[in-house]
Coordinates of C-alpha atoms in Angstrom, one line a residue:
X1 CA 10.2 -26.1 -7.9
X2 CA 10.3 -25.4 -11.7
X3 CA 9.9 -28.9 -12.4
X4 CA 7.3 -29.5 -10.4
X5 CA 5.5 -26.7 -11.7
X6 CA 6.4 -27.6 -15.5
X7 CA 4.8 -31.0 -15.1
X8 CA 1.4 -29.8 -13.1
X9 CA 1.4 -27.0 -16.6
X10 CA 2.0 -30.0 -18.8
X11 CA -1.0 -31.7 -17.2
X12 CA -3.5 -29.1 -17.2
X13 CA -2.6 -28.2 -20.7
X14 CA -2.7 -32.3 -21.6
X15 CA -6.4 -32.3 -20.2
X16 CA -5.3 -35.3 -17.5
X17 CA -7.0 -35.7 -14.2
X18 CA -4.2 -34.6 -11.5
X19 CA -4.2 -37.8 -9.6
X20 CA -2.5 -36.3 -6.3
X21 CA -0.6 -33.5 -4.9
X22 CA 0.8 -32.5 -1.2
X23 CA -0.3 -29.3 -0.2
X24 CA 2.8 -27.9 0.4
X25 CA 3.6 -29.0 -3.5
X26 CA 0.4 -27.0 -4.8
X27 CA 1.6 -24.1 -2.9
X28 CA 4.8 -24.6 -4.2
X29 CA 3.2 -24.7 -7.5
X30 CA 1.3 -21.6 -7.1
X31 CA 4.0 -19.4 -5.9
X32 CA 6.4 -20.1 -8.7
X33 CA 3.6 -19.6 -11.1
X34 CA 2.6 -16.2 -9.2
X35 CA 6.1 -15.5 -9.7
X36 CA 5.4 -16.2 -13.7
X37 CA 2.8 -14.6 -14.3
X38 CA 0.7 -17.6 -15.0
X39 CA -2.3 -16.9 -13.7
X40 CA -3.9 -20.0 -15.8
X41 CA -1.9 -22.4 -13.7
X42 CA -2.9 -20.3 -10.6
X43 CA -6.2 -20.7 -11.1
X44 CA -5.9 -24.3 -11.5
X45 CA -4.3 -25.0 -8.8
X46 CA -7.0 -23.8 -7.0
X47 CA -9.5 -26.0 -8.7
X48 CA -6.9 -29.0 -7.8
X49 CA -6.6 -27.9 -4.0
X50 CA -10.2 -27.7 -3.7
X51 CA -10.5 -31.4 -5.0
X52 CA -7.7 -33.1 -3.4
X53 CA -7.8 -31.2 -0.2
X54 CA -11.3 -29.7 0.4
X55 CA -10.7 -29.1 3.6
X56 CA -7.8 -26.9 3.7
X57 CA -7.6 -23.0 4.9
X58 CA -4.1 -22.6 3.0
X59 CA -5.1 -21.3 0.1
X60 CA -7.6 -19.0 1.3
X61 CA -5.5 -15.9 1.7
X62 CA -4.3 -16.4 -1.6
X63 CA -7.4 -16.6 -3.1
X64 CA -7.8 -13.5 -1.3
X65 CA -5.4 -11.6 -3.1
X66 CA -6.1 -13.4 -6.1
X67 CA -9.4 -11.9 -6.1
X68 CA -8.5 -8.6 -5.2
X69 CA -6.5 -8.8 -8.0
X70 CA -9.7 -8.5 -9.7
X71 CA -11.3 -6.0 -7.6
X72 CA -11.1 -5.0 -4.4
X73 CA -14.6 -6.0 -3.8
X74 CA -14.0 -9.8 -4.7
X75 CA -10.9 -9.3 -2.2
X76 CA -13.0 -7.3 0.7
X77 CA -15.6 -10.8 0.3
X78 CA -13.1 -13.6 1.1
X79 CA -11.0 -11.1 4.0
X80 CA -14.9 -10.4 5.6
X81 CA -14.9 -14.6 6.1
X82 CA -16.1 -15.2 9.8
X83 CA -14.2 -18.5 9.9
X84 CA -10.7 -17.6 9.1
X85 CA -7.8 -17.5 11.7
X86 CA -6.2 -14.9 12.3
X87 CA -2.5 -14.5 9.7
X88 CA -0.1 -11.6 9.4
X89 CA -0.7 -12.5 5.6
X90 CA -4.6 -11.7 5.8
X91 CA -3.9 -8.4 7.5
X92 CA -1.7 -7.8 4.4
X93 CA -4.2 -8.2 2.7
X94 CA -6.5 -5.9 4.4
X95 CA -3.8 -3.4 4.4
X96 CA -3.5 -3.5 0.2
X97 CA -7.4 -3.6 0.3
X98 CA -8.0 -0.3 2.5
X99 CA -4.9 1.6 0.8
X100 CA -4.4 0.4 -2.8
X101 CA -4.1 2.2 -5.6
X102 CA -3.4 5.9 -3.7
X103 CA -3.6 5.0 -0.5
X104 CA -1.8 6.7 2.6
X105 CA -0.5 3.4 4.6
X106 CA 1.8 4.5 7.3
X107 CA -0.2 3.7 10.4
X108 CA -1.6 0.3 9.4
X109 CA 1.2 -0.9 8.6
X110 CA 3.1 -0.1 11.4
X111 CA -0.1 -1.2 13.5
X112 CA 0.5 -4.9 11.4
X113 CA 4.2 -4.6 12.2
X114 CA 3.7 -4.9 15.5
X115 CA 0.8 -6.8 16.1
X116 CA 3.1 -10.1 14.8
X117 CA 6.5 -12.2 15.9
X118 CA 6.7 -13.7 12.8
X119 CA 5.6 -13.2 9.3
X120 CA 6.0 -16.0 6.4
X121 CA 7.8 -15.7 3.3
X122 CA 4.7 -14.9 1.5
X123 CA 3.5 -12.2 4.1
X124 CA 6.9 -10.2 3.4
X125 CA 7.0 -10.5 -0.6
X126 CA 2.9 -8.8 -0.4
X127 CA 3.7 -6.3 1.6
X128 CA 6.9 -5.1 -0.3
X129 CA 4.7 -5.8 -3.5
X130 CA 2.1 -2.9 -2.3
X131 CA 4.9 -0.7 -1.0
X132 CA 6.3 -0.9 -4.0
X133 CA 3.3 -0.2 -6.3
X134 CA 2.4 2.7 -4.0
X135 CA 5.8 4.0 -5.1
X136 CA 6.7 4.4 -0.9
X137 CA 10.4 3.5 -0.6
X138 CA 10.6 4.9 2.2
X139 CA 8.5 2.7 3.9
X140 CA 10.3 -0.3 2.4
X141 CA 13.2 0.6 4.1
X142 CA 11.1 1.2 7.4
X143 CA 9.6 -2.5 7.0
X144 CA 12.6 -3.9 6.2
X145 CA 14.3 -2.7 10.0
X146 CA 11.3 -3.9 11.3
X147 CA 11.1 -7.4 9.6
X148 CA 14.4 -8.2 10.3
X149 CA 13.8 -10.2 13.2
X150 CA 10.5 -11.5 12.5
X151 CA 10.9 -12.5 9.0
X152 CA 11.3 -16.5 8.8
X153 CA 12.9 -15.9 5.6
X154 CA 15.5 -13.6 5.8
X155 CA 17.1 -13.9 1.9
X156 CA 14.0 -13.1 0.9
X157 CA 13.4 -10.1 2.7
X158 CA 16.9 -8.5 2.0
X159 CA 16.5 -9.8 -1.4
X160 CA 13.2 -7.8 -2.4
X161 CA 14.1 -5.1 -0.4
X162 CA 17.3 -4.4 -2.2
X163 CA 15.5 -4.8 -5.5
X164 CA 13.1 -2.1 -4.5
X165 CA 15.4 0.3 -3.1
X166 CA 18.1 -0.1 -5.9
X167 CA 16.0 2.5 -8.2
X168 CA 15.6 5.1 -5.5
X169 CA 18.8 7.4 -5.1
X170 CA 18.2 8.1 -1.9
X171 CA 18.2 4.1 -0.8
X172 CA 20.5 2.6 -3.0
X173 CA 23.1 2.3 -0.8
X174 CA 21.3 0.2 1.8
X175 CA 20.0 -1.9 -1.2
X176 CA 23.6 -2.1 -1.7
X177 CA 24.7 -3.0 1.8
X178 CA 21.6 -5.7 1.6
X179 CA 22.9 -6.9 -1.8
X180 CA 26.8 -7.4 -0.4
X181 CA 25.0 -9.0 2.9
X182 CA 23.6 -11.5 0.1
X183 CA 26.8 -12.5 -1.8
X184 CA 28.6 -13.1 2.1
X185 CA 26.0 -15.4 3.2
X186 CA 25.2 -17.0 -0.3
X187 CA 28.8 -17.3 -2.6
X188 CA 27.6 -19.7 -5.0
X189 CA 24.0 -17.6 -5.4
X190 CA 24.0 -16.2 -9.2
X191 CA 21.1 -14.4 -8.3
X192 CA 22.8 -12.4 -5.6
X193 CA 25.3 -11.6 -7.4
X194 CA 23.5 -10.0 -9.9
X195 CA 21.8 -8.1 -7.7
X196 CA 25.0 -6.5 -6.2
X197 CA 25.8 -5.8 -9.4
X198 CA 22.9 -3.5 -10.0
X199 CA 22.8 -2.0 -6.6
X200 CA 26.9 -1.7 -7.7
X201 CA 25.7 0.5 -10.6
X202 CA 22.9 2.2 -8.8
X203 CA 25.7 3.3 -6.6
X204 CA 27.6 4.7 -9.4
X205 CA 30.3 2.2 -9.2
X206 CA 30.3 0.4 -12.5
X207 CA 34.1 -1.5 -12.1
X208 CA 32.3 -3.1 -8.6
X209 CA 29.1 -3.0 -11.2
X210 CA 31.4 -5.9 -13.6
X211 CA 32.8 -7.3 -11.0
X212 CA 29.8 -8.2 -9.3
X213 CA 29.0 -9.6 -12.9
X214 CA 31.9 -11.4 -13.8
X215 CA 31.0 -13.6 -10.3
X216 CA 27.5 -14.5 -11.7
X217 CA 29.5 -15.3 -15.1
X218 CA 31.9 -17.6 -13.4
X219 CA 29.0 -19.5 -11.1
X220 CA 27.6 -19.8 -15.0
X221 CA 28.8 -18.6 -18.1
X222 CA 25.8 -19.3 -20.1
X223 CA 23.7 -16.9 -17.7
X224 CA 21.8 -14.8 -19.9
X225 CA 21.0 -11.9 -17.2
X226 CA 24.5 -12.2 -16.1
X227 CA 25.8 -11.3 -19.9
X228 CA 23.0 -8.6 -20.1
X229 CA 24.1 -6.6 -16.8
X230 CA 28.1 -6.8 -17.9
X231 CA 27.0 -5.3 -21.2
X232 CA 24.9 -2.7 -20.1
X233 CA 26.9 -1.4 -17.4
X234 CA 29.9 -1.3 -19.9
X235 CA 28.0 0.5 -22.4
X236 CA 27.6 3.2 -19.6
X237 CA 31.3 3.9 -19.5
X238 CA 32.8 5.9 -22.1
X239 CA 36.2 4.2 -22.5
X240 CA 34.4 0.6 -23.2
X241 CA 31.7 1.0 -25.2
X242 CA 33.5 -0.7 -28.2
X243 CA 33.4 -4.2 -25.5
X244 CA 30.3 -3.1 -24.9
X245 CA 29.2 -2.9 -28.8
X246 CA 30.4 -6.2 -28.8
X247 CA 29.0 -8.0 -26.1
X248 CA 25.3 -6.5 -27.0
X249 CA 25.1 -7.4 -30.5
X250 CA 26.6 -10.8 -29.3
X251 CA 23.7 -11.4 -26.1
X252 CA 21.1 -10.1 -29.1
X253 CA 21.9 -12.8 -31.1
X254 CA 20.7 -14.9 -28.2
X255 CA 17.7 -13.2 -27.4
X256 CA 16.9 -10.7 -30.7
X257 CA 14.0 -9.4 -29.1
X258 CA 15.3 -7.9 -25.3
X259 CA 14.5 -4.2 -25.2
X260 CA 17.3 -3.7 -22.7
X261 CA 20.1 -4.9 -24.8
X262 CA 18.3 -3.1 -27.6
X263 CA 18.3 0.2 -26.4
X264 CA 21.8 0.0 -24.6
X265 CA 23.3 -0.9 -28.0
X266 CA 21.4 2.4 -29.9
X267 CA 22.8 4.4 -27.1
X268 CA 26.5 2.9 -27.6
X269 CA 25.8 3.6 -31.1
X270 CA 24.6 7.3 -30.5
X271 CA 27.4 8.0 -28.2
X272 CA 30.1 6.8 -31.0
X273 CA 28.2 9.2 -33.2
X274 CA 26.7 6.5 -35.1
X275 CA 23.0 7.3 -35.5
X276 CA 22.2 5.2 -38.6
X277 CA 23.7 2.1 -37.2
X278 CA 21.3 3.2 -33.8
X279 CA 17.9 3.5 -36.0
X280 CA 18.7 0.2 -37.4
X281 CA 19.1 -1.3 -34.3
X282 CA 15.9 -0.4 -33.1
X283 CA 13.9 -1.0 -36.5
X284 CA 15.3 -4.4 -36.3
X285 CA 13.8 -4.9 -32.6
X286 CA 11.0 -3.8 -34.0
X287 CA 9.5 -6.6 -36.0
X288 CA 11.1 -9.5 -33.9
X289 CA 8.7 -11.1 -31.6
X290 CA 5.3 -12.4 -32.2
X291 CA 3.9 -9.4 -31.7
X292 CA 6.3 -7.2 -32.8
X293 CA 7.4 -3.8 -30.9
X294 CA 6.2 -0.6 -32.1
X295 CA 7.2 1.6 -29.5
X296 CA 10.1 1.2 -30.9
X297 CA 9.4 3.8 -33.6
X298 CA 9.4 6.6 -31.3
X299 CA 13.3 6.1 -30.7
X300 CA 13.5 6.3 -34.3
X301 CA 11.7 9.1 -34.7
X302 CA 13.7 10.4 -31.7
X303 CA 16.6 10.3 -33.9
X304 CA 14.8 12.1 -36.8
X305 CA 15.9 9.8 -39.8
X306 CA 16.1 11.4 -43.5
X307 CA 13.3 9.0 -44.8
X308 CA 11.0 7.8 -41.9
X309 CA 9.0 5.8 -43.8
X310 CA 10.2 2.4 -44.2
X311 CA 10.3 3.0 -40.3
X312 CA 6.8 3.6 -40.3
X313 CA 5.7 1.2 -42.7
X314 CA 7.1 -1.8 -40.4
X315 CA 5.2 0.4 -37.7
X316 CA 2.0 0.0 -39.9
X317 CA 2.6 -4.1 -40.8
X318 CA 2.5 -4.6 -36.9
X319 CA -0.7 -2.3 -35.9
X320 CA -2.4 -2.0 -38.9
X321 CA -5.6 0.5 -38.6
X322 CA -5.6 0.1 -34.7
X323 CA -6.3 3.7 -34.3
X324 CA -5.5 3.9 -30.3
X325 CA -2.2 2.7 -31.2
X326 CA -1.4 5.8 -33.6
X327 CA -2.8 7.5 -31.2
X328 CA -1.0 6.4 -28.3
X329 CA 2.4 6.7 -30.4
X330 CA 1.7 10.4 -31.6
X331 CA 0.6 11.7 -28.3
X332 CA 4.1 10.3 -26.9
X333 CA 5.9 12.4 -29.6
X334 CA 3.7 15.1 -28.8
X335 CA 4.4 15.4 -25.2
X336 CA 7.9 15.4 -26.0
X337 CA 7.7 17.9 -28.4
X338 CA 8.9 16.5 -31.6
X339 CA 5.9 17.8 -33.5
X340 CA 7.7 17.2 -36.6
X341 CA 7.9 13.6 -36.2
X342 CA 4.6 13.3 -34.4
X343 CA 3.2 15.3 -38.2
X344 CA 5.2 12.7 -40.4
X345 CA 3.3 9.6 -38.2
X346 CA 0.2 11.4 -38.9
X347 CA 0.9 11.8 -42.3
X348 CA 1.4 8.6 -43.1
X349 CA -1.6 7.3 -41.1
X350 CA -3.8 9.9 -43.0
X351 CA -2.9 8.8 -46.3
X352 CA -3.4 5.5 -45.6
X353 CA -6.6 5.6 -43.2
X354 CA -8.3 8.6 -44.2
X355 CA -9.7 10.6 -41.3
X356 CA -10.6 9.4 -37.8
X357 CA -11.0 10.8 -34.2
X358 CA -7.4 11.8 -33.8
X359 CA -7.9 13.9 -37.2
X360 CA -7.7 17.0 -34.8
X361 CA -4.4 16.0 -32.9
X362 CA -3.1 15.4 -36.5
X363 CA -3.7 19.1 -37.7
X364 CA -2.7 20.3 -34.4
X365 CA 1.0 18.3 -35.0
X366 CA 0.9 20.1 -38.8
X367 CA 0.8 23.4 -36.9
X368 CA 3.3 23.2 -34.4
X369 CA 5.5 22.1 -37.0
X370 CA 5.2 25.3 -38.7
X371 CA 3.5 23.1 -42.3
X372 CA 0.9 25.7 -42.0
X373 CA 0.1 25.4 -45.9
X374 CA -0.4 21.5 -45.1
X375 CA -2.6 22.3 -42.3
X376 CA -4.7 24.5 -44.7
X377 CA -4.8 22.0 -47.2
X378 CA -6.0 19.0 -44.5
X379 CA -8.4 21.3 -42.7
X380 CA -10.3 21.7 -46.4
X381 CA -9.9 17.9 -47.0
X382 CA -11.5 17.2 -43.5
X383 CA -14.1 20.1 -43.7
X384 CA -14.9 18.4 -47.7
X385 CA -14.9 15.1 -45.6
X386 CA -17.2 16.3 -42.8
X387 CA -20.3 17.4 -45.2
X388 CA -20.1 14.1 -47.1
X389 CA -20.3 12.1 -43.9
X390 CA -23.2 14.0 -42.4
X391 CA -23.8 13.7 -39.3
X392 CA -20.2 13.7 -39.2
X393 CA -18.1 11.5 -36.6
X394 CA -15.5 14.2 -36.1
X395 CA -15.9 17.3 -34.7
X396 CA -13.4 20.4 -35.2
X397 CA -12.8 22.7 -31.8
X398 CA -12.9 26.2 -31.8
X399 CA -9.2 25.8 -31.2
X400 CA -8.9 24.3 -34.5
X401 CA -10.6 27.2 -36.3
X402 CA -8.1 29.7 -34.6
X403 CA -5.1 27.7 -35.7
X404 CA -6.6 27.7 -39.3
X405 CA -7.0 31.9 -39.4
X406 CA -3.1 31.6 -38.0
X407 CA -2.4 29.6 -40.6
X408 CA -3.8 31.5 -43.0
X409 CA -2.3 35.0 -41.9
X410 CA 1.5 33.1 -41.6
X411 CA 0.7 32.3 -45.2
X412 CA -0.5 35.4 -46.3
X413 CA -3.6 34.1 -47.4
X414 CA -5.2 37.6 -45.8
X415 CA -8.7 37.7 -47.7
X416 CA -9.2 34.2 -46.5
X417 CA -8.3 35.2 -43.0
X418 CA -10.4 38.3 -43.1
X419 CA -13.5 36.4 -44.5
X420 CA -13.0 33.3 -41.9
X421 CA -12.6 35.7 -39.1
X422 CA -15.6 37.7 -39.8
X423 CA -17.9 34.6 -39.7
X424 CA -17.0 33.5 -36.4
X425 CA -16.8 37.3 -34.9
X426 CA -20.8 38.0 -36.2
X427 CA -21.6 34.7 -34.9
X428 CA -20.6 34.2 -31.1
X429 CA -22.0 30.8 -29.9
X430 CA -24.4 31.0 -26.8
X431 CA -22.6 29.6 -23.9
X432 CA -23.5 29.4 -20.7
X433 CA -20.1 29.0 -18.4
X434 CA -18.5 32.1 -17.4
X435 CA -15.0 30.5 -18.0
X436 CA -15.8 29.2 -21.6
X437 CA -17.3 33.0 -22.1
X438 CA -14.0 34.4 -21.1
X439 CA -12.3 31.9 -23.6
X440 CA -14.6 32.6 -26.2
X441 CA -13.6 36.7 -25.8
X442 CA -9.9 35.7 -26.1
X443 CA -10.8 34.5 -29.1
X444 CA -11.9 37.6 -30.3
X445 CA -9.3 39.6 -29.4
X446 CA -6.8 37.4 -30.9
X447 CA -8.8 37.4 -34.4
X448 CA -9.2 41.0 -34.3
X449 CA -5.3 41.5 -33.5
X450 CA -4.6 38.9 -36.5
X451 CA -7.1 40.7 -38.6
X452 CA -5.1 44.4 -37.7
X453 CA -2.0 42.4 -39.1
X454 CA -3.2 41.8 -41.8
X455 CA -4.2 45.1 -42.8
X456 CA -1.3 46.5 -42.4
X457 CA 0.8 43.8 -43.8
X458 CA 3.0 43.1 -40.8
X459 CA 5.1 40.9 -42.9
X460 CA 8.6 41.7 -40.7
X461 CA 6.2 40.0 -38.1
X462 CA 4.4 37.7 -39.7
X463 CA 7.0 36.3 -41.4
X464 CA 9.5 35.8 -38.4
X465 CA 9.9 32.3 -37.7
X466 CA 9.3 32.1 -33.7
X467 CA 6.4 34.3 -34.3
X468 CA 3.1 32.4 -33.0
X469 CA -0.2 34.4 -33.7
X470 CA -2.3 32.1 -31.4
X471 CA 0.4 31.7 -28.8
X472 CA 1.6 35.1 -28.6
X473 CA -1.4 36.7 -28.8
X474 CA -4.3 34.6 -27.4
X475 CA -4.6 34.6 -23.2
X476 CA -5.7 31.1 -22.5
X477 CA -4.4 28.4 -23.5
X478 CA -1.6 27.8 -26.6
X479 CA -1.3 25.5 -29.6
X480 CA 1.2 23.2 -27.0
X481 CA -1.5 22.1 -24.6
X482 CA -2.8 18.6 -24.6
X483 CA -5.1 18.4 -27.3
X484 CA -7.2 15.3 -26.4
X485 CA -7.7 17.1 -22.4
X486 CA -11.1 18.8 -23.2
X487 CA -11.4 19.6 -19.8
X488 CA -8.0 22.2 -19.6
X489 CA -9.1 24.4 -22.9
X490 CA -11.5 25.8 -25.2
X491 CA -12.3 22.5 -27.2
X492 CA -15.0 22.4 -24.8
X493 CA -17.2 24.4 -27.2
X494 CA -18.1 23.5 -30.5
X495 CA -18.9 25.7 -33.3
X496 CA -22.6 25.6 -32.7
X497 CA -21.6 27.2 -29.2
X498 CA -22.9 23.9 -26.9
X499 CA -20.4 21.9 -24.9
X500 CA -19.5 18.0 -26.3
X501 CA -21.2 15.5 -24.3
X502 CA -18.0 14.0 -22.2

């Protein structure tokens, strides 16, 4: 099938005229490229089925789900069709259409279960394909009892129902019992082999795990995935992770840009206590491809390296000024609460890129790290910023204010807190939600209390180290919420007291 497919690619790439092709080789064709991911030679074949073989109805259900692909709509058009026959695949279909992406799919599909004796190959693999993506083992393993007599293609149901139920707890010993059905009825099936050996490891069993393995090696000792699984269930294992080292750095030389065989070989490295050797690993992965890989940098920043940034710079060669992307990386560091880390990214990108929309999440980073000088110092530079870009693109929540007057109380700076606070206490916005009203008292009350430390120079409090003025003493939300959720805290108002247009 691959070489069929490789020469049809070959001629749509080549520009010829496809002179001639059975059906039952275009589907061929399309399936294996559905498989890859090529929806170019999908697409084609479609063109080339409609040319060669205008009159045939076995592509329409694809092209069903092709389009739905798109949007339900598009697939909801070509399932309303008055002239199509009846298939257990078009009622597939309908299922995904009615219940995808959150949909609650129980009774249809038992419905479909029993309203066919048999369902094709293709019928099986769509329905365990929106199973899946509606993250419902447990209806996987229901379909699979019931399938079991009415699939036509019974390795292919066990199959994709072992490699569904292999990453729930719950069912990985059926996808295990599946898998071992596989290896009985194929021997000489590397692929089934393989699969045992994950379902093996799911199961907890990593010397059944190798085994399993060690089979697909001997059906093919050049086998790639084959060399992959052995390593990574090895590195698991305390007592071989020196094979293990081994055997990764080996398979990575063969493929230097697998994330897998990446990250297995920083974890053999962090469990040998061997940090530096893991952040190299990773900043290595990081620049091989095309493309490169920066989400790499958040396992090195994971590991909190002395000097991140050579780390960061090979970060910055990849995405450049692509804001979402800095973005994207410091909210992950965020939500995991390395702050520090997440203020060092920021850092960088400041310095480099000035300020931008995620200028806010950057000083609320600097805070939680405890830099409250720095965020001083960057809330002046954005504020100086802000008046020479009138009407400025970047707006500063009341949030950000309250960190500053923290800030400046955990740094002593009291006349500057006293003359901040005053301006925002004579001047409370109008706003007309109850709840933002509420918020806006907090606020208040949490300058007034900062203000009464001052005065009396609380500096056994102030000074204390897990002492947070906003999160210790405002009610409603704390420094740690999501920043960017404007909808779950008081960035909702603005200093001129009206809500941001959403």
């Amino acid at each position: 099938m691959k070489e069929l497919y490789d020469r049809f690619r070959r001629e749509v790439l080549e520009e010829k005229t496809v002179d001639y092709y059975e059906e039952d080789e275009l589907l061929d064709i399309y399936d294996y490229a559905q498989d890859e991911g090529d929806v170019m030679v999908q697409f084609y074949v479609f063109l080339t089925a409609r040319r060669l073989h205008p009159d045939s109805t076995l592509f329409d259900e694809r092209a069903g789900f092709f389009l739905s692909y798109i949007s339900n709509e598009a697939g909801a058009d070509m399932l309303a069709r008055r002239d199509r026959q009846e298939s257990p695949l078009w009622d597939v279909l309908a299922l995904s259409i009615a219940h995808y992406p959150d949909g609650h799919p129980d009774d249809d599909m038992r419905s479909l279960l029993a309203k066919h004796d048999k369902f094709d190959c293709e019928s099986v693999l769509k329905l365990m394909d929106l199973l899946r993506d509606l993250t419902r083992p447990d209806l996987v393993a229901e379909a699979y009892v019931a399938l079991r007599d009415k699939a036509e293609d019974t390795r292919s149901l066990l199959f994709e129902t072992a490699t569904i139920l292999k990453d729930y707890p719950e069912h990985s010993a059926l996808a295990r019992q599946l898998a071992e059905e596989l290896t009985q009825t194929e021997p000489f099936n590397i692929d089934c082999w393989l699969l045992l050996a994950k379902t093996e490891f799911a199961n907890s069993h990593p010397e059944e795990a190798i085994s399993a393995a060690d089979y697909a090696l001997a059906i093919d000792p050049d086998n790639l995935e084959g060399a992959l699984v052995r390593a990574v269930v090895l590195s698991a294992q305390e007592a071989n992770r020196a094979q293990a080292e081994e055997e990764l750095k080996a398979f990575l030389k063969r493929v230097p840009d697998n994330a897998i065989a990446t990250k297995a070989l920083a974890e053999c490295y962090r469990a040998r206590h061997k940090d530096s050797a893991a952040i190299e690993a990773y900043a290595s992965f990081m620049s091989k491809g095309e493309e490169g890989n920066p989400e790499a940098l958040i396992e090195i920043l994971r590991l909190n390296p002395d000097n991140a940034t050579p780390y960061i710079d090979i970060y910055n060669s990849i995405v450049g000024d692509n804001v979402e992307q800095w973005q994207k990386t410091a909210l992950a560091l965020y939500n995991e609460k390395l702050y520090i880390q997440g203020a060092i990214l920021l850092d960088y990108f400041t310095e480099k890129y000035g300020f931008t929309s995620i200028s806010e999440l950057y000083l609320r980073l600097l805070y939680l790290a405890k830099r409250y000088g720095d965020y001083i110092a960057r809330f002046e530079q954005l504020n100086v910023y802000r008046s020479e870009n009138h009407p400025s693109p970047i707006e500063i929540s009341i949030m950000g204010y309250l960190l500053l007057c923290a800030s400046l109380l955990k740094q002593h700076r009291f006349g500057d807190l006293d003359q901040l606070s005053s301006v925002i206490l004579a001047n409370p916005p109008e706003i007309p939600d109850m709840e933002d009203i509420m918020k806006f008292k907090g606020i208040q009350l949490t300058l007034q209390q900062m203000r009464i430390l001052a005065q009396h120079e609380a500096y056994t409090l102030i000074d204390d180290p897990d002492f947070d003025p906003v999160r210790q003493l405002f009610p409603f939300s704390s420094p740690d919420d999501t920043p960017l959720d404007r909808d779950s805290e008081d960035d909702t108002i603005t200093r001129k007291g009206r809500k941001k247009p959403r």
